[in-house]
Structure formats: C-alpha cells, structure tokens
C-alpha cells in the first residue's frame, strides 16, 4: 500500500460533475484571468483552447483554499502548460502579460461589445469586426442588415447588459407564475439557470414549465405568451416549437447538447420602483429607452417540458454550462450512456432510464448527488 497523500494536497476529480463548485470560492484572482483567455479563444473560434482554459479555471473553483505557490497545484487535473504559465505569472508578478494584453486589445473589446448584442454570435461579430465595426452604434450608423432578434438586441442594449438582480428575477417569476396558472391550472413553474444555482445576478432569467398530467402542457406556450402580451409585459419574443419527436432521426438533427423543447427567447418589460430606475444613457438607435425610465428590459428564457422528461430538463437547464458538458462527457465516456436534456439512454443495454428527480439521474450515472448551489463549475 502507498502512503496517503500529504494533507496539503487535496484530491480534485477530473470531471466537473464529480466536484462541488460553490458560487463563492477562493481563487477568483486566478479564475477571472483564465476565463478572459477562454472568452478570447471563443471569439477566435478556437473551441479546444476555450474549453482548456474553462476547465483550468473550474478546477481552481473547487479548491478549499487560496493557491499561493505552484506547489499547491500538484496532482490537480486539467491544468495544461499554458494555464500553468499564466497562473505562475500571476502568482509571481501579480498579473499575466498575456491576459492584460488581451483585455486591452481592440479585437477583444470589439468582440465583447458586438457579441453583447442579443442575437449576435461570434461569426457575425467577427465579420463586422473585420469590416471595421467596433460597437452596436456602428451597426446602426453603417446601416447593417439586422434580423428581428438583433434589432431588439440593439434597441435594448444598455438594459440587457445590466445584470439582472435576484429581486428582479423574483418579480418576473411572479409574473410568469400568474400567466402559467391562468392558462393551465396545476402547471408547475421552476426557476432554472444561474438563479437556481444561487447566483445573486444573472444575464437573464430561465424558467421551465410542466404539468403533472402528461400532454396537458402541449400548446401552452402560445397561451402563456398571449397572456403576458395582453398585460403589456412582453417587448420581444421568439418561439421555437417542440421538435423532439418529429425530427429525432431527421437529417437536421441538432448536436446532441441542443434540446428540442418548445422554448421562447424573450425580452420582458419590467416595471421598476423609483430608486432602481437610474437614467439610461442611450447610444445611437437606442433612444426608446430614454422615454421609459420607469421600466427596464430583461431577457427571459421559457421552456416547456412534458412531465416525463421534467427531471432531465431541470438538470439540463440548471447548468453551469461546464457542469452540463462534463455530465454528458461522463455519461458517454465512463458509463456508455447518452445524456440529453430529454433522457438518458443506456447504449449497452439498449434502453432509456426513467427518472422523476435529479437525484435519480445522478444515481443512474453512478455519481454522487451535487446540489444546484454546487454546480457552479
Ligand atoms: N441551455 C441549453 N440550451 C440552450 C441554451 C441554454 O440547454 N440552447 C442551458 C445551458 O446548458 C445552461 C442553462 O440552459 O445550463 C442556462 O443557460 P444560460 O442562461 O445561458 O446561463 P446561466 O447559467 O443561467 O448564467 P447567466 O446568469 O449568465 O444567465
Ligand atoms: Mn498553449
Ligand atoms: Mn441564465
Ligand atoms: Mn438563458
């Protein structure tokens, strides 16, 4: 038998779904710089590099104390050479030259501003950057062709880049709850996403809707939206209908991490109390915001799930994104199973595994249960 590890070295598992990642951890001074490099890699469409930096940061979030020396990182998984160099520089000099240069770069700043427009992805942002555009005002000024989502994104740019508070999320939850119960008594509304993980602020508010009677939930999204619309609560909405059954084996199968629930990407009009409504400085083309300082725009995601898939949908929409990614990777690589936001399929025994709670899914996967508040990987 080998002697036990010195107690100074904590064992950290390599899959994010095997670790507890609390919201507040001890190494923000390292994880934030690493996540800047991850984001930059994302802007460059370098997915391998993006995920490598995200994984490095995530491992540090699971540590029970501050990293002070390179020595503290011994035996930790997922830390590649590049990440280690960045960490070493921060520990020795207080900052990483590469990170500071990245933050200051025109490309990083422009990509951040352009992808910060709701409806604008890395590809469009990169094209606009190469055409010399730097921020949302440039899109208006130069008369770029924008789809409806992007038009709403530019119009409400300032509001949508202001963090949504927990209090605002609760106010929206009350509104959506009313709508849901009005159109379908007995329906269940669950807050998912970052707020379910205990975050104090978010970039949007995520909800999952279901009904204990299987099938009763069908067709409820348009009704919920109409109810909200009639109350004057919606500034924008785009619904995608459920396509799980009809196109399961179709040619246009989405990548397996994209689910096929009926969903709605929306922007809510949230009335605010006087003390919360600071003046919103509007950039070009965003003047609508100036006339209404009594309300703000908030991004809301609504998803409807059949009751039989509700546990999987809840797990899938709670995040974090890295936690979800590693759950699917764990299922595939370690268990020979395929996990989606709808179901868990055992590829060896050729059957689906039913679950009526998140706990059951972790058990099916042979994982210790991790509560939402510790999925902040
Ligand atoms: N999600 C998904 N399919 C999408 C978009 C999102 O399954 N097309 C899931 C993500 O995996 C994530 C959850 O929905 O787990 C919430 O996503 P998002 O709102 O983007 O992130 P949050 O973790 O809520 O963080 P934020 O506070 O920034 O909103
Ligand atoms: Mn490298
Ligand atoms: Mn969210
Ligand atoms: Mn969301």
Tab-separated table of C-alpha atoms and ligand atoms in Angstrom:
chain	number	residue	atom	x	y	z
A	1	UNK	CA	0.000	0.000	0.000
A	2	UNK	CA	1.199	3.502	-0.799
A	3	UNK	CA	1.304	6.096	1.933
A	4	UNK	CA	-1.536	8.615	1.991
A	5	UNK	CA	-1.072	11.920	0.189
A	6	UNK	CA	0.250	14.772	2.307
A	7	UNK	CA	-2.792	16.577	3.632
A	8	UNK	CA	-1.750	19.836	1.956
A	9	UNK	CA	-2.748	18.319	-1.401
A	10	UNK	CA	-6.449	17.945	-1.906
A	11	UNK	CA	-7.730	15.387	-4.345
A	12	UNK	CA	-9.779	17.007	-7.101
A	13	UNK	CA	-11.703	14.824	-9.535
A	14	UNK	CA	-11.308	15.477	-13.225
A	15	UNK	CA	-14.967	15.757	-14.317
A	16	UNK	CA	-16.764	18.910	-13.148
A	17	UNK	CA	-19.828	16.793	-12.305
A	18	UNK	CA	-17.741	14.868	-9.730
A	19	UNK	CA	-16.803	18.051	-7.886
A	20	UNK	CA	-18.547	20.538	-5.646
A	21	UNK	CA	-18.169	24.018	-7.114
A	22	UNK	CA	-19.640	26.652	-4.803
A	23	UNK	CA	-20.630	30.072	-6.097
A	24	UNK	CA	-18.040	31.835	-3.983
A	25	UNK	CA	-14.600	30.305	-3.989
A	26	UNK	CA	-11.058	31.272	-3.007
A	27	UNK	CA	-9.279	31.779	-6.309
A	28	UNK	CA	-11.109	34.451	-8.280
A	29	UNK	CA	-7.783	36.241	-8.813
A	30	UNK	CA	-6.772	33.242	-10.971
A	31	UNK	CA	-10.089	32.107	-12.453
A	32	UNK	CA	-11.066	35.508	-13.830
A	33	UNK	CA	-7.867	35.925	-15.889
A	34	UNK	CA	-8.129	32.324	-17.159
A	35	UNK	CA	-11.738	32.961	-18.178
A	36	UNK	CA	-10.665	36.071	-20.107
A	37	UNK	CA	-8.351	33.843	-22.148
A	38	UNK	CA	-11.172	31.320	-22.565
A	39	UNK	CA	-13.510	34.026	-23.815
A	40	UNK	CA	-10.870	35.307	-26.194
A	41	UNK	CA	-10.376	31.785	-27.565
A	42	UNK	CA	-14.152	31.602	-28.036
A	43	UNK	CA	-14.015	34.842	-30.042
A	44	UNK	CA	-11.274	33.271	-32.199
A	45	UNK	CA	-13.477	30.179	-32.607
A	46	UNK	CA	-10.780	28.062	-31.003
A	47	UNK	CA	-13.017	25.645	-29.109
A	48	UNK	CA	-10.179	23.436	-27.826
A	49	UNK	CA	-8.399	26.355	-26.258
A	50	UNK	CA	-11.650	27.803	-24.892
A	51	UNK	CA	-12.532	24.588	-23.100
A	52	UNK	CA	-8.967	24.054	-21.842
A	53	UNK	CA	-8.944	27.457	-20.089
A	54	UNK	CA	-12.517	26.922	-18.788
A	55	UNK	CA	-11.516	23.564	-17.306
A	56	UNK	CA	-8.409	25.031	-15.651
A	57	UNK	CA	-10.471	27.799	-14.072
A	58	UNK	CA	-13.119	25.332	-12.967
A	59	UNK	CA	-10.634	23.091	-11.153
A	60	UNK	CA	-9.418	26.094	-9.148
A	61	UNK	CA	-13.025	26.900	-8.148
A	62	UNK	CA	-13.257	23.551	-6.372
A	63	UNK	CA	-10.213	24.146	-4.149
A	64	UNK	CA	-10.877	24.680	-0.415
A	65	UNK	CA	-8.301	27.481	-0.096
A	66	UNK	CA	-6.273	30.136	-1.839
A	67	UNK	CA	-3.499	28.992	-4.183
A	68	UNK	CA	-0.246	30.649	-3.022
A	69	UNK	CA	2.519	28.643	-4.700
A	70	UNK	CA	2.792	26.489	-7.823
A	71	UNK	CA	3.447	23.678	-5.352
A	72	UNK	CA	-0.227	23.931	-4.259
A	73	UNK	CA	-1.270	22.763	-7.733
A	74	UNK	CA	0.492	19.402	-7.560
A	75	UNK	CA	-1.693	16.462	-8.605
A	76	UNK	CA	-4.537	18.662	-9.850
A	77	UNK	CA	-6.196	17.503	-13.086
A	78	UNK	CA	-6.931	19.586	-16.228
A	79	UNK	CA	-4.147	22.144	-15.795
A	80	UNK	CA	-2.318	22.390	-19.109
A	81	UNK	CA	1.053	24.020	-19.737
A	82	UNK	CA	-0.423	27.269	-20.975
A	83	UNK	CA	-2.735	27.670	-17.972
A	84	UNK	CA	0.123	26.824	-15.608
A	85	UNK	CA	2.299	29.539	-17.186
A	86	UNK	CA	-0.480	32.083	-16.723
A	87	UNK	CA	-1.036	31.056	-13.102
A	88	UNK	CA	2.704	31.170	-12.370
A	89	UNK	CA	2.964	34.686	-13.767
A	90	UNK	CA	0.017	35.889	-11.670
A	91	UNK	CA	1.457	34.302	-8.519
A	92	UNK	CA	4.886	35.833	-9.159
A	93	UNK	CA	4.102	39.220	-10.733
A	94	UNK	CA	0.526	39.843	-9.687
A	95	UNK	CA	-0.719	39.800	-13.300
A	96	UNK	CA	-0.310	37.930	-16.572
A	97	UNK	CA	1.034	39.906	-19.513
A	98	UNK	CA	-0.987	37.828	-21.972
A	99	UNK	CA	-4.222	38.458	-20.080
A	100	UNK	CA	-3.579	42.203	-19.755
A	101	UNK	CA	-2.718	42.500	-23.454
A	102	UNK	CA	-5.844	40.535	-24.384
A	103	UNK	CA	-8.102	42.744	-22.257
A	104	UNK	CA	-6.652	45.876	-23.879
A	105	UNK	CA	-6.819	44.558	-27.436
A	106	UNK	CA	-9.157	46.245	-29.856
A	107	UNK	CA	-10.355	42.903	-31.162
A	108	UNK	CA	-11.275	41.531	-27.727
A	109	UNK	CA	-13.103	44.714	-26.770
A	110	UNK	CA	-14.984	44.918	-30.058
A	111	UNK	CA	-15.939	41.235	-29.990
A	112	UNK	CA	-17.160	41.653	-26.425
A	113	UNK	CA	-19.282	44.684	-27.360
A	114	UNK	CA	-20.677	43.105	-30.539
A	115	UNK	CA	-21.443	39.656	-29.098
A	116	UNK	CA	-23.019	41.546	-26.190
A	117	UNK	CA	-25.897	42.323	-28.567
A	118	UNK	CA	-28.713	39.774	-28.053
A	119	UNK	CA	-28.893	37.671	-31.220
A	120	UNK	CA	-25.316	38.307	-32.347
A	121	UNK	CA	-22.979	35.308	-32.339
A	122	UNK	CA	-19.226	35.077	-32.768
A	123	UNK	CA	-19.436	34.631	-36.549
A	124	UNK	CA	-21.383	37.850	-37.250
A	125	UNK	CA	-19.367	39.787	-34.702
A	126	UNK	CA	-16.113	38.645	-36.304
A	127	UNK	CA	-17.304	39.593	-39.783
A	128	UNK	CA	-18.327	43.052	-38.560
A	129	UNK	CA	-15.030	43.460	-36.722
A	130	UNK	CA	-13.104	42.712	-39.915
A	131	UNK	CA	-15.266	45.321	-41.707
A	132	UNK	CA	-14.083	47.881	-39.150
A	133	UNK	CA	-17.146	47.972	-36.878
A	134	UNK	CA	-16.479	48.119	-33.139
A	135	UNK	CA	-19.744	48.559	-31.205
A	136	UNK	CA	-23.530	48.398	-31.567
A	137	UNK	CA	-23.748	52.089	-32.525
A	138	UNK	CA	-21.553	51.324	-35.546
A	139	UNK	CA	-24.124	48.738	-36.665
A	140	UNK	CA	-26.819	51.420	-36.759
A	141	UNK	CA	-24.586	54.149	-38.182
A	142	UNK	CA	-23.475	51.993	-41.111
A	143	UNK	CA	-26.969	50.581	-41.715
A	144	UNK	CA	-26.124	46.909	-41.231
A	145	UNK	CA	-28.843	44.432	-42.071
A	146	UNK	CA	-30.100	43.055	-38.745
A	147	UNK	CA	-32.667	40.325	-38.085
A	148	UNK	CA	-35.543	40.931	-35.657
A	149	UNK	CA	-33.674	39.485	-32.710
A	150	UNK	CA	-30.640	41.646	-33.355
A	151	UNK	CA	-32.830	44.737	-33.803
A	152	UNK	CA	-34.294	44.105	-30.360
A	153	UNK	CA	-30.774	43.425	-29.100
A	154	UNK	CA	-29.556	46.832	-30.266
A	155	UNK	CA	-32.672	48.639	-29.085
A	156	UNK	CA	-32.372	47.292	-25.535
A	157	UNK	CA	-28.577	47.005	-25.491
A	158	UNK	CA	-27.980	49.042	-22.350
A	159	UNK	CA	-30.665	47.348	-20.287
A	160	UNK	CA	-29.726	43.839	-21.417
A	161	UNK	CA	-26.118	44.408	-20.407
A	162	UNK	CA	-27.116	45.488	-16.932
A	163	UNK	CA	-27.067	42.498	-14.551
A	164	UNK	CA	-30.480	41.165	-13.545
A	165	UNK	CA	-30.809	41.064	-9.767
A	166	UNK	CA	-32.342	38.253	-7.748
A	167	UNK	CA	-35.124	40.632	-6.754
A	168	UNK	CA	-35.903	41.356	-10.398
A	169	UNK	CA	-35.818	37.616	-11.130
A	170	UNK	CA	-38.363	37.068	-8.343
A	171	UNK	CA	-40.644	39.810	-9.712
A	172	UNK	CA	-40.542	38.165	-13.142
A	173	UNK	CA	-41.103	34.760	-11.568
A	174	UNK	CA	-44.318	36.094	-10.000
A	175	UNK	CA	-45.494	37.425	-13.370
A	176	UNK	CA	-44.734	34.205	-15.246
A	177	UNK	CA	-46.258	32.124	-12.432
A	178	UNK	CA	-49.506	34.065	-12.736
A	179	UNK	CA	-49.557	33.624	-16.504
A	180	UNK	CA	-48.834	29.911	-16.315
A	181	UNK	CA	-51.511	29.179	-13.684
A	182	UNK	CA	-54.047	31.334	-15.518
A	183	UNK	CA	-53.733	29.387	-18.774
A	184	UNK	CA	-53.300	25.937	-17.188
A	185	UNK	CA	-54.311	25.293	-13.579
A	186	UNK	CA	-51.940	22.878	-11.871
A	187	UNK	CA	-48.994	23.798	-14.071
A	188	UNK	CA	-45.583	23.895	-12.395
A	189	UNK	CA	-43.051	26.688	-12.872
A	190	UNK	CA	-39.396	26.181	-11.916
A	191	UNK	CA	-36.644	28.752	-11.911
A	192	UNK	CA	-33.568	27.229	-13.585
A	193	UNK	CA	-30.225	28.607	-14.830
A	194	UNK	CA	-27.878	30.667	-12.686
A	195	UNK	CA	-30.519	31.815	-10.206
A	196	UNK	CA	-31.295	28.199	-9.288
A	197	UNK	CA	-27.579	27.784	-8.586
A	198	UNK	CA	-27.829	30.642	-6.097
A	199	UNK	CA	-26.339	33.447	-8.193
A	200	UNK	CA	-27.089	36.972	-6.957
A	201	UNK	CA	-27.187	38.353	-10.515
A	202	UNK	CA	-27.649	36.914	-13.989
A	203	UNK	CA	-27.695	37.883	-17.644
A	204	UNK	CA	-31.247	36.552	-17.987
A	205	UNK	CA	-33.923	34.632	-16.077
A	206	UNK	CA	-34.540	30.994	-17.053
A	207	UNK	CA	-37.766	29.048	-16.462
A	208	UNK	CA	-39.005	25.545	-17.018
A	209	UNK	CA	-42.736	24.838	-17.197
A	210	UNK	CA	-44.520	21.480	-16.941
A	211	UNK	CA	-47.810	19.870	-15.825
A	212	UNK	CA	-48.206	16.624	-13.827
A	213	UNK	CA	-50.671	15.327	-16.394
A	214	UNK	CA	-48.561	14.197	-19.362
A	215	UNK	CA	-49.629	16.003	-22.530
A	216	UNK	CA	-51.528	18.763	-20.718
A	217	UNK	CA	-48.531	21.036	-21.276
A	218	UNK	CA	-48.851	20.785	-25.064
A	219	UNK	CA	-49.756	24.042	-26.730
A	220	UNK	CA	-49.435	26.111	-23.568
A	221	UNK	CA	-46.531	28.317	-24.694
A	222	UNK	CA	-48.589	30.456	-27.135
A	223	UNK	CA	-51.266	30.881	-24.456
A	224	UNK	CA	-48.757	31.943	-21.818
A	225	UNK	CA	-47.250	34.408	-24.263
A	226	UNK	CA	-50.629	35.815	-25.216
A	227	UNK	CA	-51.477	36.316	-21.525
A	228	UNK	CA	-48.190	38.151	-20.956
A	229	UNK	CA	-48.618	40.136	-24.173
A	230	UNK	CA	-52.119	41.232	-23.133
A	231	UNK	CA	-50.695	42.523	-19.853
A	232	UNK	CA	-48.148	44.562	-21.805
A	233	UNK	CA	-45.248	42.637	-20.290
A	234	UNK	CA	-43.508	41.495	-23.488
A	235	UNK	CA	-41.138	43.628	-25.531
A	236	UNK	CA	-39.942	40.784	-27.765
A	237	UNK	CA	-40.488	37.041	-28.164
A	238	UNK	CA	-39.369	34.316	-30.498
A	239	UNK	CA	-40.778	30.846	-30.036
A	240	UNK	CA	-39.286	27.621	-31.322
A	241	UNK	CA	-41.712	24.731	-31.272
A	242	UNK	CA	-41.017	21.312	-29.858
A	243	UNK	CA	-39.281	19.213	-32.482
A	244	UNK	CA	-38.148	16.267	-30.385
A	245	UNK	CA	-40.387	13.570	-31.815
A	246	UNK	CA	-40.800	14.625	-35.418
A	247	UNK	CA	-37.157	15.149	-36.257
A	248	UNK	CA	-35.430	12.699	-33.959
A	249	UNK	CA	-33.914	10.821	-36.842
A	250	UNK	CA	-34.220	13.567	-39.368
A	251	UNK	CA	-31.357	14.913	-41.428
A	252	UNK	CA	-31.203	18.146	-39.498
A	253	UNK	CA	-30.596	16.579	-36.105
A	254	UNK	CA	-29.196	19.203	-33.821
A	255	UNK	CA	-25.982	18.464	-31.959
A	256	UNK	CA	-26.972	16.261	-29.013
A	257	UNK	CA	-26.487	19.021	-26.458
A	258	UNK	CA	-29.187	21.162	-28.083
A	259	UNK	CA	-32.592	20.138	-26.843
A	260	UNK	CA	-35.838	20.229	-28.728
A	261	UNK	CA	-38.298	21.520	-26.176
A	262	UNK	CA	-40.771	24.210	-27.098
A	263	UNK	CA	-38.976	27.320	-25.985
A	264	UNK	CA	-39.158	31.048	-26.106
A	265	UNK	CA	-36.353	33.587	-26.053
A	266	UNK	CA	-37.998	36.770	-24.876
A	267	UNK	CA	-37.499	40.263	-23.532
A	268	UNK	CA	-39.742	41.341	-20.679
A	269	UNK	CA	-40.784	44.845	-19.748
A	270	UNK	CA	-40.226	45.079	-16.020
A	271	UNK	CA	-41.703	47.993	-14.103
A	272	UNK	CA	-39.215	49.247	-11.587
A	273	UNK	CA	-39.537	51.133	-8.369
A	274	UNK	CA	-38.267	54.741	-8.403
A	275	UNK	CA	-34.970	54.142	-6.592
A	276	UNK	CA	-33.958	51.398	-9.034
A	277	UNK	CA	-34.580	53.367	-12.227
A	278	UNK	CA	-31.361	55.194	-12.920
A	279	UNK	CA	-31.232	57.192	-16.142
A	280	UNK	CA	-30.336	55.024	-19.099
A	281	UNK	CA	-27.843	56.701	-21.381
A	282	UNK	CA	-28.918	55.631	-24.853
A	283	UNK	CA	-26.470	55.189	-27.707
A	284	UNK	CA	-27.465	55.791	-31.307
A	285	UNK	CA	-30.679	53.993	-32.181
A	286	UNK	CA	-31.420	53.155	-28.586
A	287	UNK	CA	-33.433	56.249	-27.792
A	288	UNK	CA	-36.571	54.307	-26.897
A	289	UNK	CA	-35.055	53.547	-23.542
A	290	UNK	CA	-34.832	57.207	-22.603
A	291	UNK	CA	-38.591	57.708	-22.732
A	292	UNK	CA	-39.262	54.949	-20.223
A	293	UNK	CA	-37.120	55.262	-17.144
A	294	UNK	CA	-39.899	53.629	-15.115
A	295	UNK	CA	-39.180	50.209	-16.592
A	296	UNK	CA	-36.292	48.132	-17.816
A	297	UNK	CA	-35.855	45.346	-20.374
A	298	UNK	CA	-34.910	41.871	-19.082
A	299	UNK	CA	-34.033	38.735	-21.072
A	300	UNK	CA	-36.181	35.746	-20.154
A	301	UNK	CA	-35.960	32.138	-21.404
A	302	UNK	CA	-39.083	29.983	-21.167
A	303	UNK	CA	-39.022	26.236	-21.797
A	304	UNK	CA	-41.957	23.792	-21.716
A	305	UNK	CA	-41.268	20.146	-20.886
A	306	UNK	CA	-43.526	17.080	-20.700
A	307	UNK	CA	-43.712	15.780	-17.133
A	308	UNK	CA	-41.931	12.527	-18.051
A	309	UNK	CA	-38.821	14.483	-19.111
A	310	UNK	CA	-39.003	17.140	-16.422
A	311	UNK	CA	-36.141	15.804	-14.264
A	312	UNK	CA	-33.804	15.681	-17.271
A	313	UNK	CA	-34.935	19.109	-18.427
A	314	UNK	CA	-34.376	20.570	-14.959
A	315	UNK	CA	-30.887	19.092	-14.736
A	316	UNK	CA	-30.072	20.280	-18.255
A	317	UNK	CA	-31.275	23.839	-17.757
A	318	UNK	CA	-29.717	24.413	-14.358
A	319	UNK	CA	-26.133	24.495	-15.640
A	320	UNK	CA	-23.465	25.645	-15.327
A	321	UNK	CA	-22.507	25.093	-18.951
A	322	UNK	CA	-19.265	23.343	-17.999
A	323	UNK	CA	-21.085	21.205	-15.437
A	324	UNK	CA	-23.560	20.139	-18.163
A	325	UNK	CA	-20.793	19.484	-20.631
A	326	UNK	CA	-18.999	17.219	-18.190
A	327	UNK	CA	-22.207	15.387	-17.213
A	328	UNK	CA	-22.654	14.412	-20.874
A	329	UNK	CA	-18.983	13.543	-21.255
A	330	UNK	CA	-19.064	11.440	-18.083
A	331	UNK	CA	-22.184	9.618	-19.289
A	332	UNK	CA	-20.595	8.813	-22.646
A	333	UNK	CA	-17.008	8.084	-21.708
A	334	UNK	CA	-17.397	6.492	-18.303
A	335	UNK	CA	-20.835	4.868	-18.453
A	336	UNK	CA	-21.535	4.112	-22.112
A	337	UNK	CA	-24.679	6.211	-21.826
A	338	UNK	CA	-26.049	9.150	-23.730
A	339	UNK	CA	-27.451	12.057	-21.698
A	340	UNK	CA	-29.582	14.864	-23.127
A	341	UNK	CA	-31.989	17.422	-21.689
A	342	UNK	CA	-34.752	14.889	-22.514
A	343	UNK	CA	-33.478	11.487	-21.475
A	344	UNK	CA	-30.669	9.113	-20.524
A	345	UNK	CA	-30.016	6.211	-22.871
A	346	UNK	CA	-28.016	3.157	-21.868
A	347	UNK	CA	-26.208	2.231	-25.085
A	348	UNK	CA	-25.111	-1.204	-23.822
A	349	UNK	CA	-28.478	-2.382	-22.547
A	350	UNK	CA	-30.324	-0.516	-25.295
A	351	UNK	CA	-32.919	1.206	-23.160
A	352	UNK	CA	-33.907	4.582	-21.717
A	353	UNK	CA	-33.611	5.155	-17.972
A	354	UNK	CA	-36.591	6.793	-16.345
A	355	UNK	CA	-36.046	9.452	-13.684
A	356	UNK	CA	-38.501	11.561	-11.738
A	357	UNK	CA	-35.872	13.589	-9.862
A	358	UNK	CA	-32.372	14.926	-10.416
A	359	UNK	CA	-31.146	12.650	-7.598
A	360	UNK	CA	-32.262	9.601	-9.603
A	361	UNK	CA	-30.306	10.801	-12.643
A	362	UNK	CA	-27.101	11.137	-10.621
A	363	UNK	CA	-27.722	7.625	-9.290
A	364	UNK	CA	-28.231	6.234	-12.822
A	365	UNK	CA	-24.937	7.868	-13.778
A	366	UNK	CA	-23.081	6.459	-10.761
A	367	UNK	CA	-22.365	9.954	-9.472
A	368	UNK	CA	-22.670	11.407	-6.023
A	369	UNK	CA	-25.545	13.929	-5.948
A	370	UNK	CA	-24.390	17.526	-6.349
A	371	UNK	CA	-26.989	20.154	-5.366
A	372	UNK	CA	-27.600	23.120	-7.730
A	373	UNK	CA	-25.693	25.532	-5.466
A	374	UNK	CA	-22.545	23.446	-6.006
A	375	UNK	CA	-22.836	23.147	-9.780
A	376	UNK	CA	-21.102	26.494	-10.359
A	377	UNK	CA	-18.250	24.799	-12.222
B	1	LIG	N1	-29.111	25.816	-22.233
B	1	LIG	C1	-29.444	24.775	-23.071
B	1	LIG	N2	-29.680	25.027	-24.398
B	1	LIG	C2	-29.586	26.286	-24.883
B	1	LIG	C3	-29.249	27.349	-24.040
B	1	LIG	C4	-29.020	27.067	-22.708
B	1	LIG	O1	-29.526	23.646	-22.633
B	1	LIG	N3	-29.808	26.488	-26.177
B	1	LIG	C5	-28.843	25.551	-20.818
B	1	LIG	C6	-27.370	25.718	-20.503
B	1	LIG	O2	-26.709	24.499	-20.568
B	1	LIG	C7	-27.391	26.247	-19.100
B	1	LIG	C8	-28.786	26.797	-18.869
B	1	LIG	O3	-29.524	26.469	-20.023
B	1	LIG	O4	-27.196	25.178	-18.232
B	1	LIG	C9	-28.785	28.255	-18.595
B	1	LIG	O5	-28.113	28.959	-19.617
B	1	LIG	P1	-27.787	30.498	-19.521
B	1	LIG	O6	-28.994	31.266	-19.188
B	1	LIG	O7	-27.100	30.849	-20.790
B	1	LIG	O8	-26.665	30.585	-18.383
B	1	LIG	P2	-26.773	30.737	-16.800
B	1	LIG	O9	-26.011	29.613	-16.222
B	1	LIG	O10	-28.194	30.879	-16.366
B	1	LIG	O11	-25.962	32.056	-16.497
B	1	LIG	P3	-26.479	33.572	-16.641
B	1	LIG	O12	-26.625	34.107	-15.263
B	1	LIG	O13	-25.394	34.265	-17.398
B	1	LIG	O14	-27.770	33.560	-17.385
B	2	LIG	MN1	-0.986	26.918	-25.482
B	3	LIG	MN1	-29.449	32.271	-17.335
B	4	LIG	MN1	-30.763	31.519	-20.579
